[in-house]
Coordinates of N, CA, C and O in Angstrom, one line a residue:
M1 N -41.2 3.4 10.7 CA -41.0 4.5 11.4 C -39.9 3.7 12.6 O -40.4 3.0 13.4
P2 N -38.8 4.5 12.8 CA -37.9 4.0 13.7 C -38.4 4.5 15.1 O -39.2 5.3 15.5
R3 N -38.0 3.4 16.1 CA -38.3 3.5 17.4 C -37.6 4.7 18.2 O -36.4 5.1 17.8
T4 N -38.2 5.2 19.1 CA -37.4 6.5 19.8 C -36.6 5.6 20.9 O -36.9 4.6 21.4
V5 N -35.4 6.1 21.3 CA -34.7 5.7 22.4 C -35.3 5.9 23.7 O -35.7 7.1 24.0
A6 N -35.5 4.9 24.7 CA -35.8 5.0 25.8 C -35.1 6.2 26.5 O -33.8 6.1 26.5
P7 N -35.5 7.0 27.4 CA -34.4 8.1 28.0 C -33.9 7.5 29.2 O -34.4 6.3 29.7
L8 N -32.9 8.0 29.5 CA -32.0 7.5 30.8 C -33.0 7.8 32.1 O -32.6 8.8 32.5
T9 N -33.7 6.9 32.3 CA -34.6 7.3 33.7 C -33.8 6.9 34.9 O -32.8 6.2 34.9
K10 N -34.4 7.3 36.1 CA -33.6 6.9 37.3 C -33.6 5.4 37.6 O -32.7 4.7 37.9
D11 N -34.6 4.8 37.1 CA -34.8 3.1 37.3 C -33.7 2.5 36.4 O -33.2 1.6 36.6
I12 N -33.7 3.1 35.1 CA -32.5 2.5 34.1 C -31.2 2.7 34.7 O -30.1 2.0 34.7
A13 N -31.0 4.0 35.2 CA -29.6 4.3 35.8 C -29.4 3.5 37.0 O -28.2 3.0 37.2
A14 N -30.4 3.2 37.8 CA -30.3 2.5 39.1 C -30.0 0.9 38.6 O -29.1 0.3 39.1
L15 N -30.4 0.3 37.6 CA -30.4 -0.9 37.0 C -28.7 -0.9 36.4 O -28.1 -1.7 36.9
A16 N -28.2 0.0 35.8 CA -26.9 0.2 35.3 C -25.8 0.1 36.7 O -25.0 -0.5 36.7
G17 N -26.1 0.9 37.7 CA -25.2 1.2 38.9 C -25.3 -0.3 39.4 O -24.4 -0.9 39.9
L18 N -26.6 -0.9 39.7 CA -26.7 -2.5 40.2 C -25.6 -3.4 39.4 O -24.8 -3.9 40.0
F19 N -25.6 -3.2 38.1 CA -24.7 -4.0 37.2 C -23.4 -3.8 37.3 O -22.4 -4.4 37.5
I20 N -23.0 -2.5 37.7 CA -21.8 -2.1 37.8 C -21.2 -2.7 39.1 O -20.0 -3.1 39.0
T21 N -21.8 -2.5 40.2 CA -21.7 -3.0 41.5 C -21.4 -4.6 41.3 O -20.3 -5.0 41.9
S22 N -22.4 -5.2 41.0 CA -22.3 -6.5 41.0 C -21.3 -6.9 40.2 O -20.3 -8.2 40.4
G23 N -21.1 -6.6 38.9 CA -20.0 -7.2 38.0 C -18.7 -6.8 38.3 O -17.9 -7.9 38.4
T24 N -18.3 -5.9 39.2 CA -17.2 -5.3 39.6 C -16.9 -6.7 40.9 O -15.8 -7.1 40.9
T25 N -17.9 -6.7 41.6 CA -17.7 -7.6 42.7 C -17.3 -9.0 42.0 O -16.4 -9.9 42.7
H26 N -18.2 -9.5 41.0 CA -17.9 -10.8 40.1 C -16.4 -10.8 40.1 O -15.8 -12.1 40.1
L27 N -15.8 -9.9 39.5 CA -14.4 -9.8 39.1 C -13.4 -9.9 40.1 O -12.3 -10.5 40.1
V28 N -13.6 -8.9 41.2 CA -12.8 -8.9 42.3 C -12.8 -9.8 43.4 O -11.8 -10.3 43.9
K29 N -13.9 -10.3 43.6 CA -14.4 -11.3 44.9 C -15.2 -12.2 44.1 O -16.1 -12.7 44.8
P30 N -14.5 -13.1 43.3 CA -15.6 -14.2 42.7 C -16.0 -15.3 43.6 O -17.2 -15.9 43.5
E31 N -15.2 -15.5 44.9 CA -15.7 -16.6 45.7 C -16.8 -16.3 46.4 O -17.6 -17.3 46.7
V32 N -17.2 -15.1 46.4 CA -18.8 -14.7 47.0 C -19.9 -15.3 46.2 O -20.7 -15.7 46.8
F33 N -19.5 -15.5 44.9 CA -20.5 -16.1 44.1 C -20.6 -17.6 43.9 O -21.4 -18.0 43.3
E34 N -19.5 -18.1 44.3 CA -19.4 -19.6 44.0 C -20.4 -20.4 44.5 O -21.0 -21.5 43.8
P35 N -20.9 -20.2 45.8 CA -22.0 -20.9 46.2 C -23.4 -20.9 45.3 O -24.4 -21.6 45.6
L36 N -23.5 -19.7 44.5 CA -24.6 -19.6 44.1 C -24.8 -20.2 42.5 O -25.9 -20.4 42.1
V37 N -23.6 -20.6 42.1 CA -23.7 -21.4 40.8 C -24.1 -22.8 41.0 O -23.6 -23.4 41.9
P38 N -25.1 -23.2 40.4 CA -25.8 -24.6 40.5 C -24.6 -25.6 40.3 O -23.6 -25.5 39.3
S39 N -24.3 -26.7 41.2 CA -23.2 -27.6 41.0 C -23.2 -28.3 39.8 O -22.3 -29.0 39.3
S40 N -24.3 -28.5 39.0 CA -24.3 -29.2 37.9 C -23.6 -28.3 36.7 O -23.6 -29.0 35.9
L41 N -23.3 -27.2 36.8 CA -22.7 -26.3 35.9 C -21.3 -26.6 35.6 O -20.8 -26.4 36.9
P42 N -20.6 -26.7 34.8 CA -19.2 -26.9 34.7 C -18.5 -25.5 34.9 O -19.1 -24.5 34.4
R43 N -17.0 -25.5 35.2 CA -16.5 -24.4 35.0 C -17.0 -23.4 35.7 O -17.3 -22.2 35.3
R44 N -17.3 -23.3 37.1 CA -18.0 -22.5 37.8 C -17.2 -21.2 37.9 O -18.1 -19.9 38.0
R45 N -16.1 -21.1 38.5 CA -15.4 -19.6 38.3 C -15.4 -19.1 37.1 O -15.6 -17.8 37.1
E46 N -15.4 -19.8 36.0 CA -15.3 -19.1 34.7 C -16.6 -18.3 34.3 O -16.7 -17.3 33.9
L47 N -17.7 -19.1 34.8 CA -19.0 -18.6 34.6 C -19.2 -17.3 35.4 O -19.8 -16.3 35.1
I48 N -18.7 -17.3 36.6 CA -18.8 -16.1 37.4 C -17.9 -14.9 36.7 O -18.5 -13.8 36.5
Y49 N -16.7 -15.1 36.2 CA -16.3 -14.0 35.5 C -17.1 -13.6 34.3 O -17.3 -12.4 34.2
V50 N -17.4 -14.5 33.7 CA -18.4 -14.2 32.3 C -19.6 -13.3 32.6 O -19.8 -12.6 32.1
S51 N -20.2 -13.9 33.7 CA -21.5 -13.0 34.2 C -20.9 -11.5 34.6 O -21.8 -10.8 34.5
G52 N -20.0 -11.5 35.3 CA -19.3 -10.3 35.7 C -19.3 -9.3 34.6 O -19.5 -8.1 34.5
I53 N -18.3 -9.8 33.6 CA -18.0 -9.0 32.4 C -19.4 -8.8 31.7 O -19.6 -7.6 31.3
A54 N -20.3 -9.7 31.8 CA -21.8 -9.5 30.9 C -22.5 -8.3 31.6 O -23.2 -7.6 31.0
E55 N -22.3 -8.4 33.0 CA -23.2 -7.1 33.6 C -22.5 -5.7 33.7 O -23.2 -5.0 33.3
L56 N -21.2 -5.8 33.4 CA -20.5 -4.6 33.1 C -20.8 -4.1 31.7 O -21.2 -2.9 31.6
A57 N -20.9 -5.1 30.8 CA -21.2 -4.5 29.4 C -22.7 -4.0 29.3 O -22.9 -3.1 28.6
C58 N -23.5 -4.9 30.0 CA -24.9 -4.3 29.8 C -25.1 -2.8 30.6 O -26.0 -2.3 30.2
A59 N -24.3 -2.6 31.8 CA -24.3 -1.5 32.4 C -24.0 -0.3 31.5 O -24.6 0.7 31.2
A60 N -22.8 -0.6 30.7 CA -22.2 0.6 29.7 C -23.2 0.7 28.6 O -23.6 1.8 28.4
G61 N -23.9 -0.3 28.2 CA -25.1 -0.3 27.0 C -26.2 0.5 27.6 O -26.5 1.2 26.7
L62 N -26.5 0.1 28.7 CA -27.7 0.9 29.4 C -27.6 2.4 29.4 O -28.5 3.3 29.4
L63 N -26.5 2.7 29.7 CA -26.0 4.3 30.0 C -25.8 5.1 28.8 O -25.9 6.3 28.7
H64 N -25.7 4.3 27.6 CA -25.4 5.2 26.1 C -26.8 5.0 25.3 O -27.2 3.9 25.0
P65 N -27.3 6.1 24.8 CA -28.4 6.0 24.2 C -28.4 5.1 22.9 O -29.4 4.6 22.6
R66 N -27.3 5.2 22.1 CA -27.1 4.3 20.9 C -27.3 2.8 21.2 O -27.7 2.0 20.2
T67 N -26.9 2.4 22.5 CA -26.9 1.0 22.6 C -27.9 0.5 23.7 O -28.1 -0.5 24.2
R68 N -28.9 1.4 24.2 CA -29.6 1.3 25.4 C -30.6 0.1 24.8 O -31.1 -0.8 25.8
R69 N -31.3 0.3 23.8 CA -32.4 -1.0 23.4 C -31.7 -2.2 23.3 O -32.2 -3.1 24.0
Y70 N -30.4 -2.3 22.7 CA -30.1 -3.8 22.8 C -29.5 -4.2 24.0 O -29.6 -5.3 24.5
A71 N -28.8 -3.3 24.8 CA -28.3 -3.5 26.4 C -29.7 -3.9 27.1 O -29.4 -4.7 28.0
G72 N -30.8 -3.2 26.9 CA -32.1 -3.6 27.6 C -32.5 -5.0 27.4 O -32.9 -5.7 28.5
L73 N -32.3 -5.4 26.1 CA -32.8 -6.8 25.9 C -31.6 -7.6 26.5 O -32.1 -8.8 27.0
A74 N -30.4 -7.4 26.3 CA -29.3 -8.3 27.0 C -29.3 -8.3 28.5 O -29.2 -9.3 29.0
S75 N -29.9 -7.3 29.1 CA -30.0 -7.1 30.4 C -31.2 -8.2 30.9 O -31.0 -8.9 31.9
A76 N -32.1 -8.0 30.3 CA -33.4 -9.0 30.4 C -33.0 -10.4 30.7 O -33.2 -11.3 31.4
A77 N -32.2 -10.5 29.5 CA -31.8 -12.0 29.2 C -30.9 -12.3 30.2 O -30.9 -13.7 30.9
L78 N -30.0 -11.5 30.7 CA -28.9 -11.8 31.7 C -29.7 -12.1 33.1 O -29.3 -13.2 33.7
L79 N -30.6 -11.2 33.3 CA -31.3 -11.5 34.6 C -32.2 -12.8 34.6 O -32.1 -13.4 35.7
L80 N -32.5 -13.4 33.5 CA -33.2 -14.6 33.4 C -32.2 -15.7 33.7 O -32.4 -16.6 34.4
A81 N -31.0 -15.4 33.0 CA -30.1 -16.3 33.0 C -29.7 -16.8 34.4 O -29.1 -17.7 34.8
I82 N -29.4 -15.6 35.3 CA -28.9 -15.6 36.7 C -29.8 -16.0 37.6 O -29.7 -16.4 38.8
L83 N -31.2 -16.1 37.2 CA -32.1 -16.6 38.2 C -31.8 -17.9 38.9 O -32.2 -18.1 40.1
P84 N -31.4 -19.0 38.2 CA -31.1 -20.3 38.9 C -30.1 -19.9 40.0 O -30.3 -20.8 41.0
G85 N -29.3 -19.2 39.7 CA -28.1 -18.8 40.8 C -28.8 -18.4 42.0 O -28.6 -18.7 43.2
N86 N -29.9 -17.4 42.0 CA -30.6 -16.9 43.0 C -31.5 -18.0 43.6 O -31.6 -17.9 44.9
V87 N -32.0 -18.7 42.8 CA -32.7 -20.1 43.5 C -32.0 -20.8 44.0 O -32.2 -21.2 45.4
Q88 N -30.6 -21.2 43.5 CA -29.6 -21.9 44.3 C -29.2 -21.2 45.8 O -29.2 -21.9 46.8
M89 N -29.1 -20.0 45.7 CA -28.7 -19.2 46.9 C -29.8 -19.4 48.0 O -29.5 -19.6 49.2
S90 N -31.0 -19.3 47.6 CA -32.1 -19.4 48.6 C -32.1 -21.1 49.1 O -32.4 -21.2 50.2
A91 N -32.0 -21.9 48.1 CA -31.9 -23.2 48.5 C -30.7 -23.5 49.5 O -30.9 -24.1 50.6
N92 N -29.4 -22.9 49.4 CA -28.5 -23.0 50.1 C -28.9 -22.4 51.4 O -28.3 -23.2 52.6
Y93 N -29.4 -21.3 51.7 CA -29.6 -20.7 53.0 C -30.7 -21.3 53.7 O -30.7 -21.4 54.8
G94 N -31.7 -21.9 52.9 CA -32.9 -22.9 53.5 C -32.3 -23.8 54.2 O -32.7 -24.3 55.4
K95 N -31.3 -24.7 53.7 CA -30.6 -25.8 54.2 C -29.7 -25.3 55.6 O -30.0 -25.8 56.7
R96 N -29.1 -24.3 55.2 CA -28.6 -23.7 56.5 C -29.5 -23.2 57.7 O -29.1 -23.7 58.8
A97 N -30.5 -22.7 57.3 CA -31.4 -22.1 58.3 C -32.0 -23.4 59.0 O -32.3 -23.5 60.2
Q98 N -32.3 -24.6 58.2 CA -32.9 -25.8 58.7 C -32.1 -26.6 59.6 O -32.4 -27.1 60.7
R99 N -30.7 -26.4 59.3 CA -29.6 -27.2 60.1 C -29.4 -26.4 61.3 O -29.2 -26.9 62.5
K100 N -29.0 -25.0 61.2 CA -28.8 -24.1 62.3 C -29.9 -23.9 63.2 O -29.8 -24.0 64.6
G101 N -30.8 -23.4 62.6 CA -32.3 -23.1 63.4 C -32.2 -21.9 64.3 O -33.1 -21.3 64.9
T102 N -31.2 -21.2 63.8 CA -30.9 -19.9 64.7 C -31.9 -18.8 64.0 O -32.1 -18.8 62.8
P103 N -32.2 -17.6 64.8 CA -32.9 -16.6 64.0 C -32.0 -15.8 63.0 O -32.5 -15.5 62.0
A104 N -30.8 -15.8 63.4 CA -29.9 -15.1 62.0 C -29.9 -16.0 60.8 O -30.1 -15.3 59.7
A105 N -29.7 -17.4 60.9 CA -29.8 -18.2 59.8 C -31.3 -18.3 59.0 O -31.6 -18.2 57.9
Q106 N -32.2 -17.8 60.0 CA -33.6 -17.9 59.3 C -34.0 -16.6 58.8 O -34.6 -16.5 57.8
A107 N -33.3 -15.6 59.1 CA -33.7 -14.2 58.6 C -32.7 -14.1 57.2 O -33.3 -13.5 56.4
A108 N -31.6 -14.8 57.3 CA -30.9 -14.8 55.9 C -31.5 -15.5 55.0 O -31.6 -15.0 53.8
F109 N -32.2 -16.8 55.3 CA -33.0 -17.3 54.4 C -34.2 -16.8 53.9 O -34.7 -16.4 52.6
A110 N -35.0 -16.0 54.7 CA -36.0 -15.1 54.5 C -35.6 -13.9 53.4 O -36.5 -13.7 52.5
G111 N -34.3 -13.3 53.7 CA -33.9 -12.2 52.8 C -33.7 -12.7 51.5 O -34.0 -12.3 50.5
T112 N -33.2 -14.1 51.5 CA -32.9 -14.6 50.0 C -34.1 -14.9 49.2 O -34.5 -14.7 48.0
L113 N -35.3 -15.3 50.0 CA -36.4 -15.4 49.6 C -37.1 -14.2 49.0 O -37.8 -14.1 48.1
A114 N -37.1 -13.4 49.7 CA -37.6 -12.0 49.3 C -36.8 -11.2 48.2 O -37.4 -10.6 47.5
R115 N -35.8 -11.8 47.9 CA -35.0 -11.2 46.8 C -35.4 -11.9 45.3 O -35.4 -11.1 44.5
L116 N -35.9 -13.0 45.5 CA -36.3 -13.6 44.3 C -37.5 -12.8 43.5 O -37.3 -12.7 42.2
P117 N -38.6 -12.5 44.0 CA -39.5 -11.8 43.3 C -38.9 -10.4 42.8 O -39.6 -9.7 41.8
M118 N -37.9 -9.8 43.4 CA -37.2 -8.5 43.1 C -36.6 -8.6 41.6 O -36.6 -7.6 40.9
Q119 N -36.4 -9.8 41.0 CA -36.0 -10.0 39.7 C -37.0 -9.5 38.9 O -36.6 -8.9 37.8
L120 N -38.3 -9.5 39.0 CA -39.4 -9.1 38.0 C -39.4 -7.7 37.7 O -39.3 -7.2 36.7
P121 N -39.3 -6.5 38.6 CA -39.1 -5.1 38.4 C -37.8 -5.0 37.7 O -37.8 -3.8 37.0
L122 N -36.6 -5.8 38.0 CA -35.5 -5.5 37.3 C -35.5 -5.9 35.9 O -35.2 -5.2 35.1
I123 N -36.2 -6.9 35.7 CA -36.6 -7.5 34.0 C -37.5 -6.3 33.5 O -37.0 -5.9 32.6
R124 N -38.5 -6.0 34.2 CA -39.3 -5.0 33.7 C -38.5 -3.5 33.2 O -38.9 -3.0 32.2
T125 N -37.6 -3.2 34.1 CA -36.8 -2.0 33.8 C -35.9 -2.2 32.5 O -35.7 -1.5 31.6
A126 N -35.5 -3.5 32.6 CA -34.5 -3.7 31.5 C -35.2 -3.7 30.0 O -35.0 -3.2 29.1
L127 N -36.5 -4.3 30.2 CA -37.3 -4.2 29.0 C -37.9 -2.8 28.6 O -38.0 -2.5 27.4
K128 N -37.9 -2.0 29.6 CA -38.3 -0.7 29.4 C -37.1 0.2 28.7 O -37.3 1.0 27.8
A129 N -35.9 -0.2 29.1 CA -34.9 0.4 28.4 C -34.7 0.0 26.8 O -34.1 0.8 26.1
A130 N -35.2 -1.2 26.8 CA -35.3 -1.7 25.3 C -36.4 -1.2 24.6 O -36.6 -1.6 23.2
G131 N -37.2 -0.5 25.0 CA -38.3 0.3 24.5 C -39.6 -0.8 24.2 O -40.2 -0.8 23.6
R132 N -39.6 -1.8 25.3 CA -40.5 -2.7 25.2 C -41.8 -2.5 26.2 O -41.3 -2.1 27.3

């Protein structure tokens, strides 16, 4: 029995919108993301471009019923793949907050820490789009 296609719900559409916004920013202003790429990875600028293209492809796939299932799986995988970048961002902001000690630097660090657990509902939404 074939699986039914997950409907385009508000949360799936919002995930697609997030990918469109972020993917476009990756391509137009890649320098914003350079500090997020762990220094151990080679060809950092190229990785930023590839992840931006992947985000745009996932967004397009999530919006179309015929590709939503596969795009949901790809989106979950992408969100897991970029998690080290989010951790790197928190580490960078943590060092900055420790060095500067200003309320603004500490608030920025707290914001990056708060962002990390938000990956879970995004991954859950991606898996929902995949019918899982």
